[in-house]
């Protein structure tokens, strides 16, 4: 059969066009797949970035909250310890006690200073216990309030009165006017300051345990290198080594 030139040319053009069409379809499909892949990767990256950002914010909030709790318990521990230290100075009635020195010097200045400092730290400790609100701390608060109520009349002899919330307030003029014997009777021996100091010791110990628990919760939950920005492996220590 004779094949005309026009027919042959048309067949060649058909195959060429068909091949070009298939190539175009393949390239289009590949392009769509590539674009889809890029879009998926971008969405994945954006999603991971968002998740990481959310996780980082959550971690930061947890650490900040824990640091605030650590400072709170550090303050409570400090105030309770101060109550004990001032009470120790006041309760001693042995030779060379603060009362003997006051008699020798004829001045109650140091006694007045110690009582005022005791009252200040005692009130700080009560504020800490009230703010804590835990069952154990509320029990300490109730016990201390009962002690001060029982000693209310004696304390008033030295210019120290008890408020309705259990905190104490000092009338400096009346305190400075009190004689050494009265001060020793009210604040020395096994009186109010001694009993308050014993309870303050329990408050101090409880605050110390809570402080350590807060530190552990941070160190165990997060990578220390993220917390401190180094690979030093620090796992203990206080953020709040300062005095008031």
PDB file of C-alpha atoms in Angstrom:
ATOM      1  CA  UNK A   1       0.000   0.000   0.000  1.00  0.00           C
ATOM      2  CA  UNK A   2       1.367   3.380  -0.943  1.00  0.00           C
ATOM      3  CA  UNK A   3       1.778   5.800   1.964  1.00  0.00           C
ATOM      4  CA  UNK A   4       1.461   9.384   1.058  1.00  0.00           C
ATOM      5  CA  UNK A   5       3.828  11.964   2.410  1.00  0.00           C
ATOM      6  CA  UNK A   6       1.015  13.858   4.094  1.00  0.00           C
ATOM      7  CA  UNK A   7      -0.133  10.746   5.986  1.00  0.00           C
ATOM      8  CA  UNK A   8       3.424   9.929   7.067  1.00  0.00           C
ATOM      9  CA  UNK A   9       3.995  13.480   8.294  1.00  0.00           C
ATOM     10  CA  UNK A  10       0.744  13.474  10.180  1.00  0.00           C
ATOM     11  CA  UNK A  11       1.667  10.227  11.964  1.00  0.00           C
ATOM     12  CA  UNK A  12       5.082  11.582  12.955  1.00  0.00           C
ATOM     13  CA  UNK A  13       3.502  14.764  14.259  1.00  0.00           C
ATOM     14  CA  UNK A  14       0.896  12.720  16.180  1.00  0.00           C
ATOM     15  CA  UNK A  15       3.562  10.624  17.921  1.00  0.00           C
ATOM     16  CA  UNK A  16       5.617  13.728  18.658  1.00  0.00           C
ATOM     17  CA  UNK A  17       2.646  15.607  20.054  1.00  0.00           C
ATOM     18  CA  UNK A  18       1.555  12.573  22.067  1.00  0.00           C
ATOM     19  CA  UNK A  19       5.045  12.236  23.534  1.00  0.00           C
ATOM     20  CA  UNK A  20       5.168  15.937  24.337  1.00  0.00           C
ATOM     21  CA  UNK A  21       1.736  15.683  25.951  1.00  0.00           C
ATOM     22  CA  UNK A  22       2.832  12.746  28.133  1.00  0.00           C
ATOM     23  CA  UNK A  23       6.020  14.565  29.105  1.00  0.00           C
ATOM     24  CA  UNK A  24       3.988  17.638  29.996  1.00  0.00           C
ATOM     25  CA  UNK A  25       1.573  15.581  32.111  1.00  0.00           C
ATOM     26  CA  UNK A  26       4.473  13.871  33.897  1.00  0.00           C
ATOM     27  CA  UNK A  27       6.207  17.170  34.593  1.00  0.00           C
ATOM     28  CA  UNK A  28       2.948  18.649  35.854  1.00  0.00           C
ATOM     29  CA  UNK A  29       2.402  15.705  38.194  1.00  0.00           C
ATOM     30  CA  UNK A  30       5.967  15.903  39.450  1.00  0.00           C
ATOM     31  CA  UNK A  31       5.593  19.625  39.969  1.00  0.00           C
ATOM     32  CA  UNK A  32       2.374  19.126  41.943  1.00  0.00           C
ATOM     33  CA  UNK A  33       4.000  16.421  44.072  1.00  0.00           C
ATOM     34  CA  UNK A  34       7.007  18.633  44.686  1.00  0.00           C
ATOM     35  CA  UNK A  35       4.825  21.591  45.651  1.00  0.00           C
ATOM     36  CA  UNK A  36       2.707  19.375  47.897  1.00  0.00           C
ATOM     37  CA  UNK A  37       5.834  17.946  49.510  1.00  0.00           C
ATOM     38  CA  UNK A  38       7.226  21.410  50.127  1.00  0.00           C
ATOM     39  CA  UNK A  39       3.910  22.547  51.584  1.00  0.00           C
ATOM     40  CA  UNK A  40       3.796  19.505  53.874  1.00  0.00           C
ATOM     41  CA  UNK A  41       7.362  20.090  55.018  1.00  0.00           C
ATOM     42  CA  UNK A  42       6.627  23.763  55.648  1.00  0.00           C
ATOM     43  CA  UNK A  43       3.482  22.923  57.613  1.00  0.00           C
ATOM     44  CA  UNK A  44       5.425  20.333  59.581  1.00  0.00           C
ATOM     45  CA  UNK A  45       8.184  22.807  60.352  1.00  0.00           C
ATOM     46  CA  UNK A  46       5.686  25.488  61.345  1.00  0.00           C
ATOM     47  CA  UNK A  47       3.808  22.990  63.486  1.00  0.00           C
ATOM     48  CA  UNK A  48       6.983  21.829  65.200  1.00  0.00           C
ATOM     49  CA  UNK A  49       8.042  25.419  65.744  1.00  0.00           C
ATOM     50  CA  UNK A  50       4.665  26.206  67.301  1.00  0.00           C
ATOM     51  CA  UNK A  51       4.786  23.095  69.493  1.00  0.00           C
ATOM     52  CA  UNK A  52       8.348  23.867  70.549  1.00  0.00           C
ATOM     53  CA  UNK A  53       7.387  27.472  71.293  1.00  0.00           C
ATOM     54  CA  UNK A  54       4.393  26.344  73.373  1.00  0.00           C
ATOM     55  CA  UNK A  55       6.511  23.760  75.180  1.00  0.00           C
ATOM     56  CA  UNK A  56       9.228  26.325  75.841  1.00  0.00           C
ATOM     57  CA  UNK A  57       6.669  28.790  77.243  1.00  0.00           C
ATOM     58  CA  UNK A  58       5.181  26.089  79.469  1.00  0.00           C
ATOM     59  CA  UNK A  59       8.646  25.130  80.744  1.00  0.00           C
ATOM     60  CA  UNK A  60       9.525  28.760  81.374  1.00  0.00           C
ATOM     61  CA  UNK A  61       6.298  29.369  83.281  1.00  0.00           C
ATOM     62  CA  UNK A  62       6.893  26.250  85.390  1.00  0.00           C
ATOM     63  CA  UNK A  63      10.454  27.312  86.245  1.00  0.00           C
ATOM     64  CA  UNK A  64       9.387  30.878  87.093  1.00  0.00           C
ATOM     65  CA  UNK A  65       6.599  29.564  89.313  1.00  0.00           C
ATOM     66  CA  UNK A  66       8.975  27.154  91.023  1.00  0.00           C
ATOM     67  CA  UNK A  67      11.542  29.895  91.594  1.00  0.00           C
ATOM     68  CA  UNK A  68       8.882  32.042  93.254  1.00  0.00           C
ATOM     69  CA  UNK A  69       7.955  29.109  95.484  1.00  0.00           C
ATOM     70  CA  UNK A  70      11.610  28.559  96.327  1.00  0.00           C
ATOM     71  CA  UNK A  71      12.006  32.204  97.346  1.00  0.00           C
ATOM     72  CA  UNK A  72       8.828  32.002  99.439  1.00  0.00           C
ATOM     73  CA  UNK A  73      10.073  28.973 101.391  1.00  0.00           C
ATOM     74  CA  UNK A  74      13.535  30.476 101.701  1.00  0.00           C
ATOM     75  CA  UNK A  75      11.968  33.571 103.298  1.00  0.00           C
ATOM     76  CA  UNK A  76       9.867  31.448 105.634  1.00  0.00           C
ATOM     77  CA  UNK A  77      12.899  29.433 106.683  1.00  0.00           C
ATOM     78  CA  UNK A  78      14.909  32.608 107.241  1.00  0.00           C
ATOM     79  CA  UNK A  79      12.235  34.361 109.323  1.00  0.00           C
ATOM     80  CA  UNK A  80      11.643  31.285 111.490  1.00  0.00           C
ATOM     81  CA  UNK A  81      15.389  30.930 112.073  1.00  0.00           C
ATOM     82  CA  UNK A  82      15.621  34.593 113.109  1.00  0.00           C
ATOM     83  CA  UNK A  83      12.796  34.120 115.606  1.00  0.00           C
ATOM     84  CA  UNK A  84      14.775  31.287 117.184  1.00  0.00           C
ATOM     85  CA  UNK A  85      18.015  33.265 117.313  1.00  0.00           C
ATOM     86  CA  UNK A  86      16.500  36.343 118.968  1.00  0.00           C
ATOM     87  CA  UNK A  87      14.529  34.137 121.346  1.00  0.00           C
ATOM     88  CA  UNK A  88      17.736  32.330 122.354  1.00  0.00           C
ATOM     89  CA  UNK A  89      19.306  35.668 123.302  1.00  0.00           C
ATOM     90  CA  UNK A  90      16.222  36.692 125.283  1.00  0.00           C
ATOM     91  CA  UNK A  91      15.451  33.467 127.127  1.00  0.00           C
ATOM     92  CA  UNK A  92      18.898  33.028 128.632  1.00  0.00           C
ATOM     93  CA  UNK A  93      18.971  34.049 132.306  1.00  0.00           C
ATOM     94  CA  UNK A  94      22.407  32.645 133.094  1.00  0.00           C
ATOM     95  CA  UNK A  95      25.469  34.674 134.051  1.00  0.00           C
ATOM     96  CA  UNK A  96      26.456  37.243 131.414  1.00  0.00           C
ATOM     97  CA  UNK A  97      23.006  37.065 129.876  1.00  0.00           C
ATOM     98  CA  UNK A  98      21.546  40.114 128.162  1.00  0.00           C
ATOM     99  CA  UNK A  99      19.718  40.862 131.435  1.00  0.00           C
ATOM    100  CA  UNK A 100      22.913  40.773 133.501  1.00  0.00           C
ATOM    101  CA  UNK A 101      24.591  43.075 131.013  1.00  0.00           C
ATOM    102  CA  UNK A 102      21.651  45.467 131.194  1.00  0.00           C
ATOM    103  CA  UNK A 103      21.916  45.593 134.989  1.00  0.00           C
ATOM    104  CA  UNK A 104      25.674  46.175 134.836  1.00  0.00           C
ATOM    105  CA  UNK A 105      25.421  48.935 132.235  1.00  0.00           C
ATOM    106  CA  UNK A 106      22.205  50.432 133.580  1.00  0.00           C
ATOM    107  CA  UNK A 107      20.801  50.421 130.048  1.00  0.00           C
ATOM    108  CA  UNK A 108      18.129  48.234 128.479  1.00  0.00           C
ATOM    109  CA  UNK A 109      19.007  49.388 124.949  1.00  0.00           C
ATOM    110  CA  UNK A 110      20.188  45.957 123.771  1.00  0.00           C
ATOM    111  CA  UNK A 111      17.197  44.246 125.367  1.00  0.00           C
ATOM    112  CA  UNK A 112      14.799  46.642 123.674  1.00  0.00           C
ATOM    113  CA  UNK A 113      16.534  46.099 120.334  1.00  0.00           C
ATOM    114  CA  UNK A 114      16.361  42.292 120.657  1.00  0.00           C
ATOM    115  CA  UNK A 115      12.661  42.354 121.607  1.00  0.00           C
ATOM    116  CA  UNK A 116      11.783  44.635 118.692  1.00  0.00           C
ATOM    117  CA  UNK A 117      13.734  42.407 116.294  1.00  0.00           C
ATOM    118  CA  UNK A 118      12.046  39.296 117.685  1.00  0.00           C
ATOM    119  CA  UNK A 119       8.605  40.847 117.192  1.00  0.00           C
ATOM    120  CA  UNK A 120       9.444  41.914 113.635  1.00  0.00           C
ATOM    121  CA  UNK A 121      10.641  38.466 112.578  1.00  0.00           C
ATOM    122  CA  UNK A 122       7.797  36.771 114.456  1.00  0.00           C
ATOM    123  CA  UNK A 123       5.261  38.825 112.487  1.00  0.00           C
ATOM    124  CA  UNK A 124       7.086  38.026 109.232  1.00  0.00           C
ATOM    125  CA  UNK A 125       6.867  34.330 110.057  1.00  0.00           C
ATOM    126  CA  UNK A 126       3.125  34.608 110.762  1.00  0.00           C
ATOM    127  CA  UNK A 127       2.620  36.384 107.429  1.00  0.00           C
ATOM    128  CA  UNK A 128       4.466  33.548 105.659  1.00  0.00           C
ATOM    129  CA  UNK A 129       2.331  30.913 107.350  1.00  0.00           C
ATOM    130  CA  UNK A 130      -0.844  32.792 106.475  1.00  0.00           C
ATOM    131  CA  UNK A 131       0.201  33.168 102.839  1.00  0.00           C
ATOM    132  CA  UNK A 132       1.160  29.505 102.532  1.00  0.00           C
ATOM    133  CA  UNK A 133      -2.296  28.277 103.434  1.00  0.00           C
ATOM    134  CA  UNK A 134      -1.172  24.645 103.700  1.00  0.00           C
ATOM    135  CA  UNK A 135      -2.754  22.488 106.385  1.00  0.00           C
ATOM    136  CA  UNK A 136       0.536  22.097 108.275  1.00  0.00           C
ATOM    137  CA  UNK A 137       1.281  25.831 108.187  1.00  0.00           C
ATOM    138  CA  UNK A 138      -2.246  26.705 109.259  1.00  0.00           C
ATOM    139  CA  UNK A 139      -1.761  24.405 112.253  1.00  0.00           C
ATOM    140  CA  UNK A 140       1.478  26.218 113.150  1.00  0.00           C
ATOM    141  CA  UNK A 141      -0.376  29.511 112.857  1.00  0.00           C
ATOM    142  CA  UNK A 142      -3.140  28.330 115.183  1.00  0.00           C
ATOM    143  CA  UNK A 143      -0.644  27.054 117.770  1.00  0.00           C
ATOM    144  CA  UNK A 144       1.399  30.274 117.740  1.00  0.00           C
ATOM    145  CA  UNK A 145      -1.763  32.355 118.008  1.00  0.00           C
ATOM    146  CA  UNK A 146      -2.820  30.341 121.053  1.00  0.00           C
ATOM    147  CA  UNK A 147       0.598  30.890 122.675  1.00  0.00           C
ATOM    148  CA  UNK A 148       0.492  34.653 122.202  1.00  0.00           C
ATOM    149  CA  UNK A 149      -3.077  34.801 123.502  1.00  0.00           C
ATOM    150  CA  UNK A 150      -2.026  32.980 126.681  1.00  0.00           C
ATOM    151  CA  UNK A 151       0.891  35.421 127.178  1.00  0.00           C
ATOM    152  CA  UNK A 152      -1.079  38.516 126.216  1.00  0.00           C
ATOM    153  CA  UNK A 153      -1.230  40.079 129.676  1.00  0.00           C
ATOM    154  CA  UNK A 154       2.448  39.523 130.405  1.00  0.00           C
ATOM    155  CA  UNK A 155       3.519  40.891 127.019  1.00  0.00           C
ATOM    156  CA  UNK A 156       1.451  44.023 127.620  1.00  0.00           C
ATOM    157  CA  UNK A 157       3.588  44.758 130.725  1.00  0.00           C
ATOM    158  CA  UNK A 158       6.503  45.425 128.372  1.00  0.00           C
ATOM    159  CA  UNK A 159       4.556  47.440 125.802  1.00  0.00           C
ATOM    160  CA  UNK A 160       3.898  44.543 123.410  1.00  0.00           C
ATOM    161  CA  UNK A 161       0.255  43.977 122.518  1.00  0.00           C
ATOM    162  CA  UNK A 162      -1.419  41.275 120.506  1.00  0.00           C
ATOM    163  CA  UNK A 163      -3.588  42.116 117.510  1.00  0.00           C
ATOM    164  CA  UNK A 164      -6.702  40.136 116.638  1.00  0.00           C
ATOM    165  CA  UNK A 165      -4.806  38.305 113.858  1.00  0.00           C
ATOM    166  CA  UNK A 166      -2.136  37.088 116.290  1.00  0.00           C
ATOM    167  CA  UNK A 167       0.604  39.487 115.195  1.00  0.00           C
ATOM    168  CA  UNK A 168       2.346  41.681 117.767  1.00  0.00           C
ATOM    169  CA  UNK A 169       2.847  45.435 117.940  1.00  0.00           C
ATOM    170  CA  UNK A 170       5.395  47.301 120.064  1.00  0.00           C
ATOM    171  CA  UNK A 171       4.790  50.477 122.019  1.00  0.00           C
ATOM    172  CA  UNK A 172       8.408  51.648 122.038  1.00  0.00           C
ATOM    173  CA  UNK A 173       8.011  54.175 124.854  1.00  0.00           C
ATOM    174  CA  UNK A 174       6.449  51.621 127.175  1.00  0.00           C
ATOM    175  CA  UNK A 175       9.031  49.010 126.222  1.00  0.00           C
ATOM    176  CA  UNK A 176      11.911  51.394 126.891  1.00  0.00           C
ATOM    177  CA  UNK A 177      10.377  52.347 130.239  1.00  0.00           C
ATOM    178  CA  UNK A 178      10.137  48.728 131.462  1.00  0.00           C
ATOM    179  CA  UNK A 179      12.735  47.721 134.087  1.00  0.00           C
ATOM    180  CA  UNK A 180      15.117  44.813 133.654  1.00  0.00           C
ATOM    181  CA  UNK A 181      13.325  42.548 136.143  1.00  0.00           C
ATOM    182  CA  UNK A 182      10.018  42.919 134.291  1.00  0.00           C
ATOM    183  CA  UNK A 183      11.671  42.300 130.933  1.00  0.00           C
ATOM    184  CA  UNK A 184      13.394  39.189 132.254  1.00  0.00           C
ATOM    185  CA  UNK A 185      10.172  37.867 133.794  1.00  0.00           C
ATOM    186  CA  UNK A 186       8.229  38.250 130.537  1.00  0.00           C
ATOM    187  CA  UNK A 187      10.896  37.412 127.958  1.00  0.00           C
ATOM    188  CA  UNK A 188      13.387  35.244 129.818  1.00  0.00           C
ATOM    189  CA  UNK A 189      13.371  31.599 130.899  1.00  0.00           C
ATOM    190  CA  UNK A 190      10.594  29.382 129.546  1.00  0.00           C
ATOM    191  CA  UNK A 191       8.196  32.221 128.753  1.00  0.00           C
ATOM    192  CA  UNK A 192       6.602  33.233 125.483  1.00  0.00           C
ATOM    193  CA  UNK A 193       9.803  33.749 123.477  1.00  0.00           C
ATOM    194  CA  UNK A 194      11.071  30.266 124.388  1.00  0.00           C
ATOM    195  CA  UNK A 195       7.808  28.579 123.412  1.00  0.00           C
ATOM    196  CA  UNK A 196       7.593  30.572 120.174  1.00  0.00           C
ATOM    197  CA  UNK A 197      11.180  29.606 119.331  1.00  0.00           C
ATOM    198  CA  UNK A 198      10.415  25.905 119.735  1.00  0.00           C
ATOM    199  CA  UNK A 199       7.515  26.192 117.294  1.00  0.00           C
ATOM    200  CA  UNK A 200       9.611  28.338 114.952  1.00  0.00           C
ATOM    201  CA  UNK A 201      12.096  25.469 114.798  1.00  0.00           C
ATOM    202  CA  UNK A 202       9.372  23.236 113.374  1.00  0.00           C
ATOM    203  CA  UNK A 203       8.360  25.941 110.887  1.00  0.00           C
ATOM    204  CA  UNK A 204      11.983  26.300 109.776  1.00  0.00           C
ATOM    205  CA  UNK A 205      12.381  22.544 109.246  1.00  0.00           C
ATOM    206  CA  UNK A 206       9.146  22.294 107.244  1.00  0.00           C
ATOM    207  CA  UNK A 207      10.107  25.267 105.063  1.00  0.00           C
ATOM    208  CA  UNK A 208      13.526  23.699 104.418  1.00  0.00           C
ATOM    209  CA  UNK A 209      11.911  20.442 103.248  1.00  0.00           C
ATOM    210  CA  UNK A 210       9.518  22.320 100.973  1.00  0.00           C
ATOM    211  CA  UNK A 211      12.399  24.347  99.553  1.00  0.00           C
ATOM    212  CA  UNK A 212      14.341  21.202  98.677  1.00  0.00           C
ATOM    213  CA  UNK A 213      11.241  19.662  97.120  1.00  0.00           C
ATOM    214  CA  UNK A 214      10.783  22.723  94.890  1.00  0.00           C
ATOM    215  CA  UNK A 215      14.415  22.569  93.765  1.00  0.00           C
ATOM    216  CA  UNK A 216      14.108  18.875  92.948  1.00  0.00           C
ATOM    217  CA  UNK A 217      10.945  19.422  90.921  1.00  0.00           C
ATOM    218  CA  UNK A 218      12.826  21.812  88.621  1.00  0.00           C
ATOM    219  CA  UNK A 219      16.015  19.784  88.277  1.00  0.00           C
ATOM    220  CA  UNK A 220      14.233  16.500  87.585  1.00  0.00           C
ATOM    221  CA  UNK A 221      11.677  17.838  85.097  1.00  0.00           C
ATOM    222  CA  UNK A 222      13.936  19.777  82.730  1.00  0.00           C
ATOM    223  CA  UNK A 223      17.329  19.435  81.116  1.00  0.00           C
ATOM    224  CA  UNK A 224      19.760  21.355  83.278  1.00  0.00           C
ATOM    225  CA  UNK A 225      21.562  22.705  80.206  1.00  0.00           C
ATOM    226  CA  UNK A 226      18.295  24.375  79.173  1.00  0.00           C
ATOM    227  CA  UNK A 227      17.807  25.837  82.630  1.00  0.00           C
ATOM    228  CA  UNK A 228      21.269  27.289  83.081  1.00  0.00           C
ATOM    229  CA  UNK A 229      22.467  27.705  79.529  1.00  0.00           C
ATOM    230  CA  UNK A 230      25.552  25.551  80.000  1.00  0.00           C
ATOM    231  CA  UNK A 231      26.587  21.961  80.233  1.00  0.00           C
ATOM    232  CA  UNK A 232      27.969  22.275  83.718  1.00  0.00           C
ATOM    233  CA  UNK A 233      25.573  19.665  85.068  1.00  0.00           C
ATOM    234  CA  UNK A 234      24.606  21.804  88.062  1.00  0.00           C
ATOM    235  CA  UNK A 235      22.016  19.944  90.098  1.00  0.00           C
ATOM    236  CA  UNK A 236      21.869  21.701  93.416  1.00  0.00           C
ATOM    237  CA  UNK A 237      22.216  25.052  95.092  1.00  0.00           C
ATOM    238  CA  UNK A 238      20.084  28.043  96.027  1.00  0.00           C
ATOM    239  CA  UNK A 239      19.028  31.000  93.935  1.00  0.00           C
ATOM    240  CA  UNK A 240      18.510  33.089  97.018  1.00  0.00           C
ATOM    241  CA  UNK A 241      21.719  33.209  99.074  1.00  0.00           C
ATOM    242  CA  UNK A 242      21.213  36.620 100.576  1.00  0.00           C
ATOM    243  CA  UNK A 243      20.267  38.155 103.913  1.00  0.00           C
ATOM    244  CA  UNK A 244      17.626  40.658 104.973  1.00  0.00           C
TER     245      UNK A 244
END
